Amino acid sequence: MKIEGEHLFNGPRQDVWDMIQDPVVLASAVPGMDKLDKVSETEYQGKMNIRIGPVSGAFDGKLTMQNPVPPESTTLLVEGKGAPGFVKGAGNAQFIEQGPEQTVLKYDADLSIGGTLASVGQRMIDSVAKSMMRTAFETLDAALAARLAAKAAGKATEEVEYKQASESDYAKAVAKDAMGGLTSSAEGKLVIYIIPMIVVVIVLAVLLSRCSG
Amino acid sequence: MTESLISKSIKRNEDPRLLTGNSTFIDDIEFPGMLHVAIKRSDYAHGVIKSIDTSEAKKIPGVVAIYTAEDLGDYWKAGPLQVPPPTAIPGAIFHARPLECIAKNKIRFSGEPIAVVVAESRYIAEDALDYIYLDVEMLDYVGDLEKAVEPGSALVHEDLGSNLAADVVQEVGNYEKAAAEADVVIKKRIVTTHVAGGAIENRGFVAQWDDNMKILNCWATTQGPIPMRNSIARYLGLMENQIRMINPSIGGGFGPKIMSSQIDDVIIPWIAMKLKKPIKWFEDRRENFLGTTSERDQVHYAEIALKNDGTILGVKDVFYHNTGAYDPYGMTIPLNTQTHVISNYKVPNYYTEIKMVFTNQMVVTPVRGAGRSHGIFVMERLLDAAAKKLGMDPVELRRKNLLPPEAFPFKTGVTGQDFVENILDSGNYPMALEKTVQALEYDKFKKEIQPKLRAEGKHKGIGIIMFTEGTAVGPYEGAKVMVGVTGKVNVVCAYSNQGQGHYTTLAQICASQLGVKVTDINVVIGDTGQFQWGVGAFASRGITLVGTAVHQASLKVREKALELGSKLLNTPKEELELEDGCIRIADLPEKSISLGELAMKANPTRGTVEEGMEPGLEAAAYYGPPHGATGFGCLGMIIDVDAETCKPKIERLVLTDDCGTPINPMIVDGQLHGGLQMGIGESFYEKLVYDEYGQMVTASYMDYLFPQASDMPAKMEIKHSVTPSPLNPLGVKGIGEAGAICVPACFMQALEDALYENDLDIVESSLNPSMLFHYVQKAKSA
């Protein structure tokens, strides 16, 4: 699976960089992430629960930062394995200053996904990935704002509490993205035409049966 | 005169037990103390195994044992090949890489078995799979047939130095010369699609070792019980008759169940003997998608050379054939493709080359059609393109080039899957074409109906294509017929039945000789304890080979019964008749002896017998044809396409089919209905898809779509013609694959005709609404 995109953070580049070094922030940003430990300067290890359509299960993962150039760019190596399959791949993240108060993150990743995740969860993977990214950025945006506010108030960023996206928010996001995928295909359009048609027919049938009765 | 029951649509003997739920399928077999197996399969498509850690899984309560390739020690060995290499073809290159029942050192496709868990229940066994840890060094995935054979590609089998599994060239005449002399040469790249067998019942295996009797009882869903039994005997060092292999009722085969030397038949009997416990394995749907065999993906670079008047001068077809990670089934599929490209038409010059390619995908073996549909698709697509180019009517172009009835038997000059020259035994192709053309009122549709519809903005298209179905190949099959003391008759063979109706058709053949009721004949299929010889259910060969053997055995029994009856009734044989379950004097019907009584007398228990006497009203016979018998037909359909959503609806479908003498026309129709459903599936619904990393992404029926009842044409009109095969006494040919192989070619022709404004050039055997929509958009922007 290839992922590509960009996100605008409302904060200076150094603050964004510092934030993503913080395992607590990162863990809160990923839906289903149970814990994330920083095992060395460039390595994180964690456990997360993945749910993609009918497939779910625990994942053991490792995240390695390769060639970090603070606060400009880094390459991330991802390796996860668990009962539902595996994920392996590499991503590049670039942090570009856009004025003193804004930072653009440009990212691209190439992930190889295998096992039940791929063979049964495939039709959901794209929308789930999209939702995960969106939920993650929403959480990171909030975290960044909280960190900047704390900093302005003279408090240490460690004191900031981060709120992980709730399961229901995330589920809502997935449903929305999945529907988005449906409308863009020819079959999807057909469904969208047909459902209201069926509703109309049922209503008519009920009305008619009452009239005749 | 004994009444012939051949060509009668008699109700099926097997239906009462099937319809009332009283059949035993493999998963119904239970024994006290039975242990259950689940198979750990690789999530990775290609990699070197660094370690397999089963220690945690072994700790789970209820897990009895776990075996990896390493645990099998010397028992682990690859193969053997199930189909021999095509050495009969001069210059053929074939690299044998037989199946490895369980991966050792290297993983070659996602879904390849890496460990076997034995547990007290299936639940526990499946749970344990999650605690087996496989550490793999991933290698690049090989999946693109053309790139796979370019230098620098990752290698599925490193020792070969290339992913080219085989290269086979066959040539008749001189294509290059023909092309040079042609007025028109059309070249196309044509792709056929990967589809699954998709039997309703998955594969399964039960093994029970009787340690006192030293007998291994096995139940398997195999299409080839004798080869599987022999393979197990060879692996375990047992005599063949120490293994009793039984087919329970089987819910569909479609090809993939022919395979042996897989994890089930190699490992499960071994475990049963080792643990001295009955063992059961039943495949789940995802496993069936990932780890069972499938086929149909080929990439063709095809050419046709013609004169301006439409006369075909030659055809050239160089194609890549995916064999998956191993090639245990030899070259059956691509050889079928080679023979089926040219089996309908006069093609004086033909060059055909197979490049068989190893990939990191599941092993490729026949699925109902086995290469035939691919050849038909290529030829018919070429002809459609030629008709457009020449401004000729597609039916007229076909009419002009069909082999005439007087051409048969016709030697094609191309070696087929049975390693002898493909000889078309009999046929009347123009008749099949005209029957379909007339039924569909082709000319009226083209000249009157379609122009009106088009003026109204409607998109209805018509397609008509020709096909042959090479069936009934050797080597041989056999059967034994025995009259019992009750007067009922046993017909036994070691073939395999997955729903073809043999319990009825074989009974009809036997009853026609012995004068008993079809319902009084008990057909036993696939029990090696009752019959020891046979090959298996593939290539639409059952009714021809087993049927002929039953016919011949029945004739022998008839003769034996008449001899004995003649003695007992003191009447010459010629004055006797076999009818109503007894032998009687034709002019004095009250003077008779029942077959049951005769059977008793045929087994004297005291006294003496004449020298050379063979007891019982029993005889066995074996039959093997010199080459296959070729069925044929013409399929036509009218498709109505919604131009906006690209959703097609088959409005009419007319199939004229000729399978020689039909034993039971109703069962023939059933085979055609099921086949057509499969062909419609291939054309617009079914598709196995691997992603760019070698993960199959269509491993459930959510993603692998079957046509539903509502997707089928309201009426499938089937016309028959009967051109008996001269190769066997009943004149029969096979029918198992005809319906499945002819649809995609016709479907695409009709789609192109329906969406006429866009001048589509469809070069794939499988589409869906999105793909068709893209074709239309691409054509519009061109």
Short mmCIF file of N, CA and C in Angstrom, two decimals, chain B residues 21-81:
data_model
loop_
_atom_site.label_atom_id
_atom_site.label_comp_id
_atom_site.label_asym_id
_atom_site.label_seq_id
_atom_site.Cartn_x
_atom_site.Cartn_y
_atom_site.Cartn_z
N GLY B 21 -30.63 -34.77 2.76
CA GLY B 21 -29.54 -34.56 3.73
C GLY B 21 -28.99 -35.84 4.29
N ASN B 22 -29.10 -36.93 3.55
CA ASN B 22 -28.63 -38.21 4.07
C ASN B 22 -27.34 -38.70 3.41
N SER B 23 -26.55 -37.76 2.94
CA SER B 23 -25.26 -38.14 2.39
C SER B 23 -24.18 -37.88 3.43
N THR B 24 -23.13 -38.68 3.37
CA THR B 24 -22.01 -38.45 4.27
C THR B 24 -20.91 -37.69 3.53
N PHE B 25 -20.66 -36.50 3.96
CA PHE B 25 -19.54 -35.72 3.42
C PHE B 25 -18.36 -35.87 4.38
N ILE B 26 -17.21 -35.41 3.95
CA ILE B 26 -16.00 -35.72 4.73
C ILE B 26 -16.08 -35.19 6.15
N ASP B 27 -16.69 -34.01 6.32
CA ASP B 27 -16.71 -33.44 7.67
C ASP B 27 -17.73 -34.15 8.56
N ASP B 28 -18.55 -35.04 7.96
CA ASP B 28 -19.50 -35.81 8.77
C ASP B 28 -18.84 -37.02 9.42
N ILE B 29 -17.61 -37.32 9.00
CA ILE B 29 -16.97 -38.54 9.49
C ILE B 29 -16.36 -38.26 10.87
N GLU B 30 -16.80 -39.01 11.85
CA GLU B 30 -16.33 -38.82 13.22
C GLU B 30 -15.91 -40.16 13.82
N PHE B 31 -14.86 -40.14 14.62
CA PHE B 31 -14.46 -41.34 15.36
C PHE B 31 -14.18 -40.95 16.80
N PRO B 32 -14.41 -41.86 17.74
CA PRO B 32 -14.05 -41.55 19.12
C PRO B 32 -12.54 -41.29 19.20
N GLY B 33 -12.16 -40.28 19.96
CA GLY B 33 -10.74 -39.99 20.15
C GLY B 33 -10.10 -39.30 18.97
N MET B 34 -10.91 -38.83 18.05
CA MET B 34 -10.37 -38.21 16.86
C MET B 34 -9.66 -36.89 17.19
N LEU B 35 -8.51 -36.69 16.57
CA LEU B 35 -7.79 -35.44 16.75
C LEU B 35 -7.94 -34.58 15.49
N HIS B 36 -7.78 -33.29 15.67
CA HIS B 36 -8.05 -32.37 14.57
C HIS B 36 -6.80 -31.57 14.20
N VAL B 37 -6.70 -31.34 12.93
CA VAL B 37 -5.51 -30.67 12.41
C VAL B 37 -5.87 -29.28 11.89
N ALA B 38 -5.00 -28.33 12.18
CA ALA B 38 -5.08 -27.02 11.52
C ALA B 38 -3.70 -26.72 10.95
N ILE B 39 -3.68 -26.05 9.84
CA ILE B 39 -2.42 -25.83 9.15
C ILE B 39 -2.00 -24.37 9.26
N LYS B 40 -0.79 -24.15 9.72
CA LYS B 40 -0.23 -22.79 9.75
C LYS B 40 0.32 -22.50 8.37
N ARG B 41 -0.14 -21.41 7.80
CA ARG B 41 0.31 -21.05 6.46
C ARG B 41 1.07 -19.74 6.49
N SER B 42 1.96 -19.58 5.57
CA SER B 42 2.81 -18.38 5.57
C SER B 42 2.00 -17.15 5.16
N ASP B 43 2.22 -16.07 5.90
CA ASP B 43 1.65 -14.78 5.50
C ASP B 43 2.52 -14.15 4.40
N TYR B 44 3.74 -14.61 4.30
CA TYR B 44 4.69 -13.99 3.36
C TYR B 44 4.64 -14.69 2.01
N ALA B 45 4.87 -13.92 0.97
CA ALA B 45 4.80 -14.49 -0.37
C ALA B 45 6.13 -15.12 -0.78
N HIS B 46 7.22 -14.56 -0.32
CA HIS B 46 8.52 -15.03 -0.77
C HIS B 46 9.55 -14.70 0.30
N GLY B 47 10.25 -15.69 0.77
CA GLY B 47 11.24 -15.39 1.79
C GLY B 47 12.01 -16.63 2.22
N VAL B 48 13.10 -16.36 2.94
CA VAL B 48 13.90 -17.45 3.48
C VAL B 48 13.47 -17.64 4.93
N ILE B 49 13.19 -18.89 5.29
CA ILE B 49 12.77 -19.14 6.68
C ILE B 49 14.00 -19.06 7.58
N LYS B 50 13.94 -18.16 8.56
CA LYS B 50 15.04 -18.09 9.54
C LYS B 50 14.73 -18.97 10.74
N SER B 51 13.48 -18.92 11.19
CA SER B 51 13.10 -19.82 12.28
C SER B 51 11.58 -19.95 12.34
N ILE B 52 11.16 -21.08 12.89
CA ILE B 52 9.73 -21.26 13.18
C ILE B 52 9.66 -21.67 14.65
N ASP B 53 9.06 -20.82 15.46
CA ASP B 53 9.02 -21.08 16.90
C ASP B 53 7.63 -21.60 17.26
N THR B 54 7.58 -22.87 17.66
CA THR B 54 6.29 -23.47 18.01
C THR B 54 6.17 -23.70 19.51
N SER B 55 7.17 -23.25 20.28
CA SER B 55 7.22 -23.62 21.70
C SER B 55 6.01 -23.09 22.47
N GLU B 56 5.62 -21.85 22.19
CA GLU B 56 4.50 -21.29 22.94
C GLU B 56 3.19 -22.00 22.58
N ALA B 57 3.04 -22.29 21.28
CA ALA B 57 1.82 -22.96 20.82
C ALA B 57 1.69 -24.34 21.45
N LYS B 58 2.82 -25.02 21.63
CA LYS B 58 2.78 -26.38 22.20
C LYS B 58 2.30 -26.38 23.65
N LYS B 59 2.44 -25.23 24.31
CA LYS B 59 2.04 -25.18 25.73
C LYS B 59 0.53 -25.06 25.91
N ILE B 60 -0.18 -24.76 24.83
CA ILE B 60 -1.63 -24.56 24.96
C ILE B 60 -2.30 -25.89 25.32
N PRO B 61 -3.12 -25.91 26.38
CA PRO B 61 -3.79 -27.17 26.75
C PRO B 61 -4.65 -27.70 25.60
N GLY B 62 -4.50 -28.97 25.32
CA GLY B 62 -5.28 -29.56 24.23
C GLY B 62 -4.50 -29.70 22.94
N VAL B 63 -3.35 -29.02 22.87
CA VAL B 63 -2.50 -29.21 21.69
C VAL B 63 -1.70 -30.48 21.88
N VAL B 64 -1.79 -31.40 20.92
CA VAL B 64 -1.15 -32.70 21.07
C VAL B 64 0.24 -32.71 20.44
N ALA B 65 0.36 -32.12 19.27
CA ALA B 65 1.66 -32.11 18.61
C ALA B 65 1.68 -31.01 17.55
N ILE B 66 2.87 -30.55 17.25
CA ILE B 66 3.05 -29.60 16.15
C ILE B 66 4.24 -30.06 15.32
N TYR B 67 4.06 -30.07 14.02
CA TYR B 67 5.14 -30.53 13.15
C TYR B 67 5.50 -29.47 12.11
N THR B 68 6.79 -29.24 11.96
CA THR B 68 7.29 -28.41 10.86
C THR B 68 8.08 -29.33 9.93
N ALA B 69 8.57 -28.78 8.84
CA ALA B 69 9.35 -29.60 7.90
C ALA B 69 10.51 -30.27 8.62
N GLU B 70 11.12 -29.53 9.54
CA GLU B 70 12.27 -30.05 10.27
C GLU B 70 11.88 -31.28 11.10
N ASP B 71 10.67 -31.22 11.70
CA ASP B 71 10.20 -32.34 12.53
C ASP B 71 9.94 -33.59 11.71
N LEU B 72 9.74 -33.43 10.41
CA LEU B 72 9.45 -34.59 9.57
C LEU B 72 10.69 -35.38 9.23
N GLY B 73 11.86 -34.77 9.43
CA GLY B 73 13.13 -35.46 9.16
C GLY B 73 13.20 -35.99 7.75
N ASP B 74 13.57 -37.27 7.62
CA ASP B 74 13.75 -37.88 6.30
C ASP B 74 12.43 -38.09 5.56
N TYR B 75 11.33 -38.03 6.30
CA TYR B 75 10.02 -38.25 5.66
C TYR B 75 9.72 -37.13 4.67
N TRP B 76 10.26 -35.94 4.94
CA TRP B 76 10.01 -34.80 4.05
C TRP B 76 10.67 -35.04 2.70
N LYS B 77 9.88 -35.05 1.67
CA LYS B 77 10.46 -35.02 0.33
C LYS B 77 9.48 -34.39 -0.64
N ALA B 78 10.02 -33.80 -1.68
CA ALA B 78 9.17 -33.12 -2.65
C ALA B 78 8.59 -34.14 -3.63
N GLY B 79 7.40 -33.81 -4.12
CA GLY B 79 6.84 -34.53 -5.24
C GLY B 79 6.15 -35.81 -4.94
N PRO B 80 6.02 -36.68 -5.91
CA PRO B 80 6.53 -36.60 -7.29
C PRO B 80 5.63 -35.71 -8.17
N LEU B 81 6.06 -35.51 -9.42
CA LEU B 81 5.22 -34.81 -10.40
C LEU B 81 3.95 -35.63 -10.60
#
